[in-house]
Short mmCIF file of C-alpha atoms in Angstrom, two decimals:
data_model
loop_
_atom_site.label_atom_id
_atom_site.label_comp_id
_atom_site.label_asym_id
_atom_site.label_seq_id
_atom_site.Cartn_x
_atom_site.Cartn_y
_atom_site.Cartn_z
CA UNK R 1 -23.86 -35.83 -1.70
CA UNK R 2 -23.77 -39.51 -0.81
CA UNK R 3 -20.83 -39.23 1.54
CA UNK R 4 -22.29 -36.18 3.30
CA UNK R 5 -25.63 -37.98 3.73
CA UNK R 6 -24.02 -41.17 4.98
CA UNK R 7 -21.73 -39.33 7.40
CA UNK R 8 -24.69 -37.39 8.79
CA UNK R 9 -26.51 -40.65 9.62
CA UNK R 10 -23.46 -42.38 11.03
CA UNK R 11 -23.51 -43.24 14.71
CA UNK R 12 -20.08 -41.59 14.89
CA UNK R 13 -21.63 -38.13 14.39
CA UNK R 14 -23.82 -38.63 17.43
CA UNK R 15 -20.89 -39.97 19.42
CA UNK R 16 -18.82 -36.93 18.54
CA UNK R 17 -21.60 -34.74 19.91
CA UNK R 18 -22.48 -36.87 22.94
CA UNK R 19 -18.87 -37.61 23.89
CA UNK R 20 -17.66 -34.04 23.69
CA UNK R 21 -15.89 -34.51 20.37
CA UNK R 22 -15.72 -38.27 20.02
CA UNK R 23 -12.62 -40.36 20.70
CA UNK R 24 -9.98 -38.00 19.34
CA UNK R 25 -6.55 -38.73 17.91
CA UNK R 26 -3.93 -40.22 20.19
CA UNK R 27 -6.57 -42.02 22.24
CA UNK R 28 -7.76 -45.60 22.76
CA UNK R 29 -11.45 -46.49 22.51
CA UNK R 30 -13.06 -49.77 23.62
CA UNK R 31 -16.28 -51.46 22.48
CA UNK R 32 -17.81 -54.00 24.90
CA UNK R 33 -20.57 -56.48 24.06
CA UNK R 34 -21.70 -60.05 24.56
CA UNK R 35 -21.11 -62.76 21.96
CA UNK R 36 -22.81 -62.07 18.63
CA UNK R 37 -24.15 -58.61 19.48
CA UNK R 38 -22.15 -56.84 16.78
CA UNK R 39 -18.75 -55.60 17.97
CA UNK R 40 -17.17 -56.55 14.66
CA UNK R 41 -19.81 -54.71 12.64
CA UNK R 42 -19.43 -51.62 14.79
CA UNK R 43 -15.65 -51.63 14.29
CA UNK R 44 -16.10 -52.05 10.53
CA UNK R 45 -18.68 -49.24 10.60
CA UNK R 46 -16.22 -46.97 12.40
CA UNK R 47 -13.58 -47.84 9.79
CA UNK R 48 -15.90 -47.23 6.83
CA UNK R 49 -16.93 -43.89 8.32
CA UNK R 50 -13.26 -42.84 8.43
CA UNK R 51 -12.63 -44.14 4.91
CA UNK R 52 -15.65 -42.25 3.56
CA UNK R 53 -14.18 -39.06 5.02
CA UNK R 54 -10.90 -39.59 3.17
CA UNK R 55 -8.87 -41.22 5.93
CA UNK R 56 -6.69 -44.34 5.86
CA UNK R 57 -7.47 -47.37 8.00
CA UNK R 58 -5.42 -50.28 9.30
CA UNK R 59 -7.55 -53.20 10.50
CA UNK R 60 -5.65 -55.73 12.61
CA UNK R 61 -7.33 -59.03 13.46
CA UNK R 62 -6.24 -61.81 15.79
CA UNK R 63 -9.53 -63.69 15.33
CA UNK R 64 -10.08 -64.11 11.60
CA UNK R 65 -8.15 -64.51 8.32
CA UNK R 66 -7.83 -61.66 5.84
CA UNK R 67 -10.56 -63.07 3.58
CA UNK R 68 -13.05 -63.10 6.46
CA UNK R 69 -12.29 -59.50 7.45
CA UNK R 70 -12.50 -58.32 3.84
CA UNK R 71 -15.82 -60.12 3.38
CA UNK R 72 -17.16 -58.43 6.50
CA UNK R 73 -16.27 -55.03 5.05
CA UNK R 74 -17.91 -55.98 1.75
CA UNK R 75 -21.11 -57.06 3.51
CA UNK R 76 -21.42 -53.90 5.60
CA UNK R 77 -20.52 -51.71 2.61
CA UNK R 78 -23.13 -53.41 0.42
CA UNK R 79 -25.80 -52.91 3.08
CA UNK R 80 -24.83 -49.25 3.35
CA UNK R 81 -24.85 -48.81 -0.42
CA UNK R 82 -28.24 -50.49 -0.73
CA UNK R 83 -29.88 -48.54 2.08
CA UNK R 84 -28.59 -45.19 0.80
CA UNK R 85 -29.01 -45.88 -2.96
CA UNK R 86 -25.34 -45.22 -3.61
CA UNK R 87 -24.36 -44.07 -7.08
CA UNK R 88 -21.01 -45.18 -8.53
CA UNK R 89 -20.89 -47.99 -5.98
CA UNK R 90 -17.99 -49.77 -7.68
CA UNK R 91 -15.83 -46.64 -7.76
CA UNK R 92 -16.51 -45.81 -4.11
CA UNK R 93 -15.84 -49.42 -3.09
CA UNK R 94 -12.52 -49.39 -4.95
CA UNK R 95 -11.54 -46.15 -3.22
CA UNK R 96 -12.36 -47.67 0.18
CA UNK R 97 -10.25 -50.75 -0.60
CA UNK R 98 -7.29 -48.60 -1.71
CA UNK R 99 -7.12 -46.77 1.60
CA UNK R 100 -7.58 -49.77 3.88
CA UNK R 101 -5.01 -52.32 4.97
CA UNK R 102 -5.82 -55.61 6.70
CA UNK R 103 -3.19 -57.43 8.74
CA UNK R 104 -3.68 -60.72 10.58
CA UNK R 105 -1.57 -62.06 13.43
CA UNK R 106 -1.86 -65.34 15.36
CA UNK R 107 -3.06 -64.92 18.97
CA UNK R 108 -0.14 -63.82 21.13
CA UNK R 109 2.05 -62.87 18.17
CA UNK R 110 1.12 -59.20 17.88
CA UNK R 111 3.28 -56.67 19.73
CA UNK R 112 3.36 -52.87 19.55
CA UNK R 113 6.84 -53.01 17.98
CA UNK R 114 5.67 -55.39 15.21
CA UNK R 115 2.71 -53.17 14.43
CA UNK R 116 4.94 -50.09 14.40
CA UNK R 117 7.18 -51.77 11.80
CA UNK R 118 4.18 -52.71 9.66
CA UNK R 119 2.82 -49.17 9.81
CA UNK R 120 6.20 -47.77 8.80
CA UNK R 121 6.12 -49.94 5.67
CA UNK R 122 2.61 -48.76 4.78
CA UNK R 123 3.59 -45.15 5.42
CA UNK R 124 6.36 -45.41 2.83
CA UNK R 125 3.67 -45.81 0.15
CA UNK R 126 1.51 -43.02 1.56
CA UNK R 127 -0.86 -45.09 3.68
CA UNK R 128 -0.17 -44.00 7.24
CA UNK R 129 -3.41 -44.80 9.09
CA UNK R 130 -5.56 -42.16 10.70
CA UNK R 131 -7.52 -44.99 12.34
CA UNK R 132 -6.39 -48.38 13.64
CA UNK R 133 -8.78 -51.20 14.55
CA UNK R 134 -7.40 -53.86 16.92
CA UNK R 135 -9.83 -56.77 16.88
CA UNK R 136 -9.38 -59.86 19.03
CA UNK R 137 -6.99 -58.64 21.71
CA UNK R 138 -7.39 -60.45 25.03
CA UNK R 139 -7.78 -57.41 27.25
CA UNK R 140 -8.26 -59.55 30.35
CA UNK R 141 -4.68 -60.82 30.16
CA UNK R 142 -2.93 -58.10 28.17
CA UNK R 143 0.05 -56.55 29.93
CA UNK R 144 -0.45 -52.99 31.06
CA UNK R 145 2.90 -52.05 29.51
CA UNK R 146 1.61 -53.20 26.11
CA UNK R 147 -1.48 -51.03 26.39
CA UNK R 148 0.74 -48.10 27.35
CA UNK R 149 2.67 -48.73 24.12
CA UNK R 150 -0.52 -48.94 22.04
CA UNK R 151 -1.54 -45.54 23.40
CA UNK R 152 1.92 -44.13 22.73
CA UNK R 153 1.76 -45.41 19.14
CA UNK R 154 -1.65 -43.76 18.69
CA UNK R 155 -0.04 -40.50 19.77
CA UNK R 156 2.92 -40.94 17.43
CA UNK R 157 0.58 -41.53 14.48
CA UNK R 158 -1.91 -38.84 15.52
CA UNK R 159 -4.51 -41.59 15.03
CA UNK R 160 -7.48 -43.10 16.83
CA UNK R 161 -7.21 -46.70 18.06
CA UNK R 162 -10.39 -48.74 18.63
CA UNK R 163 -10.31 -52.08 20.48
CA UNK R 164 -13.01 -54.59 21.39
CA UNK R 165 -13.70 -57.03 24.22
CA UNK R 166 -16.36 -59.69 24.80
CA UNK R 167 -18.39 -59.73 28.01
CA UNK R 168 -20.21 -62.65 29.60
CA UNK R 169 -23.28 -60.51 30.28
CA UNK R 170 -25.72 -59.49 27.56
CA UNK R 171 -26.36 -56.13 29.22
CA UNK R 172 -23.21 -54.33 30.33
CA UNK R 173 -24.14 -52.14 33.29
CA UNK R 174 -20.58 -51.00 34.03
CA UNK R 175 -17.01 -51.61 32.99
CA UNK R 176 -16.22 -55.24 33.99
CA UNK R 177 -13.89 -55.56 36.95
CA UNK R 178 -11.29 -57.42 34.89
CA UNK R 179 -10.98 -54.35 32.62
CA UNK R 180 -11.07 -51.63 35.25
CA UNK R 181 -7.32 -51.85 35.77
CA UNK R 182 -6.92 -50.52 32.21
CA UNK R 183 -9.51 -47.78 32.49
CA UNK R 184 -7.08 -44.91 32.91
CA UNK R 185 -5.47 -45.80 29.56
CA UNK R 186 -8.74 -45.99 27.62
CA UNK R 187 -10.46 -42.69 26.86
CA UNK R 188 -13.89 -43.90 25.68
CA UNK R 189 -15.73 -47.11 26.54
CA UNK R 190 -18.96 -48.05 24.74
CA UNK R 191 -21.39 -50.88 25.43
CA UNK R 192 -23.52 -52.58 22.78
CA UNK R 193 -26.71 -54.37 23.77
CA UNK R 194 -29.40 -56.17 21.76
CA UNK R 195 -32.73 -54.36 21.67
CA UNK R 196 -35.97 -54.94 19.79
CA UNK R 197 -35.21 -54.63 16.06
CA UNK R 198 -32.09 -52.62 16.87
CA UNK R 199 -28.76 -52.49 18.67
CA UNK R 200 -28.56 -50.11 21.62
CA UNK R 201 -25.40 -48.11 22.22
CA UNK R 202 -24.44 -46.65 25.59
CA UNK R 203 -21.37 -44.83 26.91
CA UNK R 204 -19.66 -46.20 30.03
CA UNK R 205 -16.74 -43.76 29.94
CA UNK R 206 -16.35 -40.37 28.31
CA UNK R 207 -12.73 -39.27 28.71
CA UNK R 208 -12.43 -37.63 32.17
CA UNK R 209 -16.03 -36.49 32.31
CA UNK R 210 -17.48 -37.83 35.60
CA UNK R 211 -21.07 -37.62 34.30
CA UNK R 212 -21.35 -40.06 31.42
CA UNK R 213 -23.81 -38.90 28.82
CA UNK R 214 -26.81 -41.14 28.23
CA UNK R 215 -26.70 -41.49 24.46
CA UNK R 216 -30.07 -43.25 23.99
CA UNK R 217 -28.95 -44.42 20.54
CA UNK R 218 -30.52 -47.14 18.45
CA UNK R 219 -28.62 -48.52 15.48
CA UNK R 220 -29.82 -50.52 12.51
CA UNK R 221 -28.61 -54.10 13.21
CA UNK R 222 -27.43 -54.55 9.58
CA UNK R 223 -25.84 -51.24 8.69
CA UNK R 224 -25.15 -49.82 12.20
CA UNK R 225 -26.51 -46.50 10.92
CA UNK R 226 -28.46 -44.28 13.27
CA UNK R 227 -32.16 -45.13 13.60
CA UNK R 228 -33.10 -42.72 16.37
CA UNK R 229 -31.67 -41.01 19.42
#
Protein backbone atom coordinates (compact mmCIF):
# COMPACT_ATOMS: atom_id res chain seq x y z
CA UNK A 1 0.00 0.00 0.00
CA UNK A 2 2.81 2.40 0.82
CA UNK A 3 4.41 2.24 -2.60
CA UNK A 4 1.07 2.68 -4.38
CA UNK A 5 0.24 5.69 -2.18
CA UNK A 6 3.65 7.27 -2.65
CA UNK A 7 3.65 6.72 -6.41
CA UNK A 8 0.19 8.28 -6.67
CA UNK A 9 1.43 11.47 -4.97
CA UNK A 10 4.67 11.63 -6.92
CA UNK A 11 5.13 14.57 -9.25
CA UNK A 12 6.10 12.00 -11.89
CA UNK A 13 2.49 10.76 -12.13
CA UNK A 14 1.31 14.24 -13.01
CA UNK A 15 4.15 14.67 -15.48
CA UNK A 16 3.24 11.41 -17.19
CA UNK A 17 -0.30 12.74 -17.63
CA UNK A 18 0.61 16.32 -18.52
CA UNK A 19 3.48 15.38 -20.84
CA UNK A 20 1.58 12.78 -22.81
CA UNK A 21 3.23 9.83 -21.11
CA UNK A 22 6.21 11.40 -19.37
CA UNK A 23 9.78 11.24 -20.66
CA UNK A 24 9.78 7.70 -22.03
CA UNK A 25 12.62 5.25 -22.49
CA UNK A 26 15.36 6.11 -24.95
CA UNK A 27 14.91 9.83 -24.32
CA UNK A 28 16.83 12.63 -22.59
CA UNK A 29 15.11 14.91 -20.08
CA UNK A 30 16.49 18.19 -18.70
CA UNK A 31 15.72 20.02 -15.43
CA UNK A 32 16.54 23.76 -15.36
CA UNK A 33 16.67 25.94 -12.25
CA UNK A 34 18.62 28.69 -10.54
CA UNK A 35 21.15 28.00 -7.81
CA UNK A 36 19.68 26.33 -4.73
CA UNK A 37 16.15 25.88 -6.08
CA UNK A 38 16.22 22.09 -5.88
CA UNK A 39 17.45 20.43 -9.07
CA UNK A 40 19.34 17.82 -7.08
CA UNK A 41 16.32 16.97 -4.94
CA UNK A 42 14.13 16.64 -8.02
CA UNK A 43 16.62 14.27 -9.64
CA UNK A 44 16.81 12.20 -6.45
CA UNK A 45 13.00 12.22 -6.29
CA UNK A 46 12.81 10.95 -9.87
CA UNK A 47 15.29 8.21 -8.98
CA UNK A 48 13.45 7.17 -5.81
CA UNK A 49 10.19 7.03 -7.75
CA UNK A 50 11.78 4.60 -10.21
CA UNK A 51 13.32 2.54 -7.41
CA UNK A 52 9.98 2.32 -5.59
CA UNK A 53 8.47 0.89 -8.77
CA UNK A 54 11.08 -1.86 -8.92
CA UNK A 55 13.52 -0.28 -11.37
CA UNK A 56 17.30 0.06 -11.18
CA UNK A 57 19.00 3.45 -11.10
CA UNK A 58 22.48 4.68 -11.94
CA UNK A 59 23.25 8.13 -10.49
CA UNK A 60 26.32 9.78 -12.01
CA UNK A 61 27.68 12.93 -10.39
CA UNK A 62 30.40 15.31 -11.53
CA UNK A 63 29.70 17.73 -8.67
CA UNK A 64 29.82 15.74 -5.44
CA UNK A 65 31.53 12.69 -3.88
CA UNK A 66 29.68 9.41 -3.39
CA UNK A 67 29.07 10.09 0.31
CA UNK A 68 27.34 13.39 -0.48
CA UNK A 69 25.07 11.82 -3.11
CA UNK A 70 24.20 8.91 -0.82
CA UNK A 71 23.42 11.31 2.03
CA UNK A 72 21.12 13.29 -0.27
CA UNK A 73 19.19 10.11 -1.07
CA UNK A 74 18.99 9.26 2.63
CA UNK A 75 17.64 12.72 3.48
CA UNK A 76 14.96 12.70 0.79
CA UNK A 77 14.02 9.10 1.61
CA UNK A 78 13.70 9.90 5.33
CA UNK A 79 11.47 12.88 4.56
CA UNK A 80 9.31 10.69 2.34
CA UNK A 81 9.13 7.95 4.96
CA UNK A 82 8.21 10.43 7.67
CA UNK A 83 5.54 12.22 5.66
CA UNK A 84 3.90 8.97 4.54
CA UNK A 85 4.32 7.02 7.82
CA UNK A 86 6.23 4.26 6.09
CA UNK A 87 6.15 0.82 7.66
CA UNK A 88 9.24 -1.42 7.41
CA UNK A 89 11.34 1.65 6.62
CA UNK A 90 14.64 -0.16 7.08
CA UNK A 91 13.68 -2.97 4.70
CA UNK A 92 12.45 -0.57 2.02
CA UNK A 93 15.58 1.57 2.40
CA UNK A 94 17.80 -1.49 2.00
CA UNK A 95 15.91 -2.49 -1.14
CA UNK A 96 16.38 1.00 -2.59
CA UNK A 97 20.12 0.88 -1.86
CA UNK A 98 20.47 -2.55 -3.50
CA UNK A 99 19.04 -1.34 -6.80
CA UNK A 100 20.92 1.96 -6.99
CA UNK A 101 24.47 2.58 -8.11
CA UNK A 102 26.37 5.85 -7.60
CA UNK A 103 29.38 6.71 -9.75
CA UNK A 104 31.46 9.87 -9.49
CA UNK A 105 33.73 11.32 -12.16
CA UNK A 106 35.94 14.42 -12.08
CA UNK A 107 34.68 17.28 -14.29
CA UNK A 108 35.66 16.60 -17.88
CA UNK A 109 36.49 12.94 -17.26
CA UNK A 110 33.12 11.41 -18.07
CA UNK A 111 32.53 10.19 -21.63
CA UNK A 112 29.72 8.11 -23.11
CA UNK A 113 32.16 5.25 -23.73
CA UNK A 114 33.32 5.22 -20.08
CA UNK A 115 29.74 5.18 -18.85
CA UNK A 116 28.86 2.39 -21.29
CA UNK A 117 31.71 0.28 -19.86
CA UNK A 118 30.56 0.95 -16.29
CA UNK A 119 26.99 0.00 -17.15
CA UNK A 120 28.17 -3.23 -18.78
CA UNK A 121 29.90 -4.19 -15.52
CA UNK A 122 26.76 -3.48 -13.49
CA UNK A 123 24.63 -5.40 -15.98
CA UNK A 124 26.75 -8.51 -15.42
CA UNK A 125 25.41 -8.65 -11.84
CA UNK A 126 21.83 -7.94 -12.90
CA UNK A 127 21.77 -4.18 -12.35
CA UNK A 128 21.23 -2.72 -15.80
CA UNK A 129 19.65 0.69 -15.12
CA UNK A 130 16.17 1.60 -16.26
CA UNK A 131 16.97 5.19 -15.26
CA UNK A 132 20.22 7.16 -15.42
CA UNK A 133 20.76 10.49 -13.66
CA UNK A 134 23.57 12.68 -15.04
CA UNK A 135 24.19 15.44 -12.52
CA UNK A 136 26.73 18.20 -13.07
CA UNK A 137 27.24 18.09 -16.83
CA UNK A 138 28.21 21.45 -18.32
CA UNK A 139 25.56 21.62 -21.01
CA UNK A 140 26.73 25.04 -22.17
CA UNK A 141 30.03 23.62 -23.40
CA UNK A 142 29.20 19.95 -23.99
CA UNK A 143 29.89 18.73 -27.51
CA UNK A 144 26.82 17.97 -29.55
CA UNK A 145 28.35 14.64 -30.57
CA UNK A 146 28.54 13.63 -26.90
CA UNK A 147 24.87 14.40 -26.36
CA UNK A 148 24.05 12.36 -29.46
CA UNK A 149 25.93 9.47 -27.84
CA UNK A 150 24.10 9.90 -24.52
CA UNK A 151 20.81 9.66 -26.39
CA UNK A 152 22.02 6.62 -28.32
CA UNK A 153 23.04 4.94 -25.05
CA UNK A 154 19.59 5.65 -23.58
CA UNK A 155 18.12 3.86 -26.59
CA UNK A 156 20.48 0.91 -26.25
CA UNK A 157 19.54 0.49 -22.58
CA UNK A 158 15.83 1.19 -23.14
CA UNK A 159 16.24 3.64 -20.26
CA UNK A 160 15.37 7.23 -19.39
CA UNK A 161 18.22 9.73 -18.95
CA UNK A 162 17.67 12.87 -16.84
CA UNK A 163 20.17 15.76 -16.87
CA UNK A 164 20.27 19.10 -15.07
CA UNK A 165 21.54 22.60 -15.79
CA UNK A 166 21.81 25.78 -13.70
CA UNK A 167 20.37 29.05 -14.98
CA UNK A 168 21.33 32.58 -13.99
CA UNK A 169 17.68 33.62 -13.75
CA UNK A 170 15.44 32.60 -10.86
CA UNK A 171 12.40 32.37 -13.14
CA UNK A 172 13.05 30.50 -16.38
CA UNK A 173 10.65 31.88 -18.98
CA UNK A 174 12.07 29.88 -21.89
CA UNK A 175 14.91 27.55 -22.76
CA UNK A 176 18.12 29.62 -22.41
CA UNK A 177 19.76 30.52 -25.71
CA UNK A 178 22.95 28.66 -24.79
CA UNK A 179 20.92 25.41 -24.55
CA UNK A 180 18.69 25.85 -27.57
CA UNK A 181 21.28 24.28 -29.86
CA UNK A 182 20.69 21.01 -27.99
CA UNK A 183 16.91 21.22 -27.95
CA UNK A 184 16.30 18.73 -30.74
CA UNK A 185 18.17 16.06 -28.76
CA UNK A 186 16.27 16.62 -25.50
CA UNK A 187 12.68 15.38 -25.40
CA UNK A 188 11.41 17.05 -22.20
CA UNK A 189 12.62 20.25 -20.53
CA UNK A 190 11.30 21.27 -17.10
CA UNK A 191 11.83 24.48 -15.15
CA UNK A 192 11.84 24.71 -11.36
CA UNK A 193 11.08 28.01 -9.65
CA UNK A 194 10.78 29.03 -6.00
CA UNK A 195 7.24 29.85 -4.91
CA UNK A 196 5.65 30.65 -1.56
CA UNK A 197 6.07 27.57 0.67
CA UNK A 198 6.55 25.41 -2.42
CA UNK A 199 8.55 24.75 -5.57
CA UNK A 200 6.74 25.42 -8.84
CA UNK A 201 7.25 23.10 -11.79
CA UNK A 202 6.63 24.11 -15.40
CA UNK A 203 7.20 22.41 -18.75
CA UNK A 204 9.21 24.26 -21.40
CA UNK A 205 9.27 21.39 -23.89
CA UNK A 206 7.02 18.37 -24.30
CA UNK A 207 8.53 16.12 -26.97
CA UNK A 208 7.34 17.45 -30.37
CA UNK A 209 4.12 18.93 -29.03
CA UNK A 210 4.04 22.60 -30.15
CA UNK A 211 1.60 23.57 -27.36
CA UNK A 212 3.40 23.02 -24.08
CA UNK A 213 1.03 22.02 -21.33
CA UNK A 214 0.80 24.38 -18.38
CA UNK A 215 1.29 21.96 -15.50
CA UNK A 216 0.46 24.36 -12.63
CA UNK A 217 2.22 22.03 -10.19
CA UNK A 218 3.35 22.85 -6.69
CA UNK A 219 5.77 20.52 -4.93
CA UNK A 220 6.62 20.19 -1.26
CA UNK A 221 10.09 21.81 -0.94
CA UNK A 222 11.36 18.96 1.30
CA UNK A 223 9.93 15.83 -0.26
CA UNK A 224 9.15 17.10 -3.81
CA UNK A 225 5.81 15.29 -3.51
CA UNK A 226 2.75 16.81 -5.14
CA UNK A 227 0.97 19.47 -3.06
CA UNK A 228 -1.59 20.63 -5.61
CA UNK A 229 -2.08 21.03 -9.33
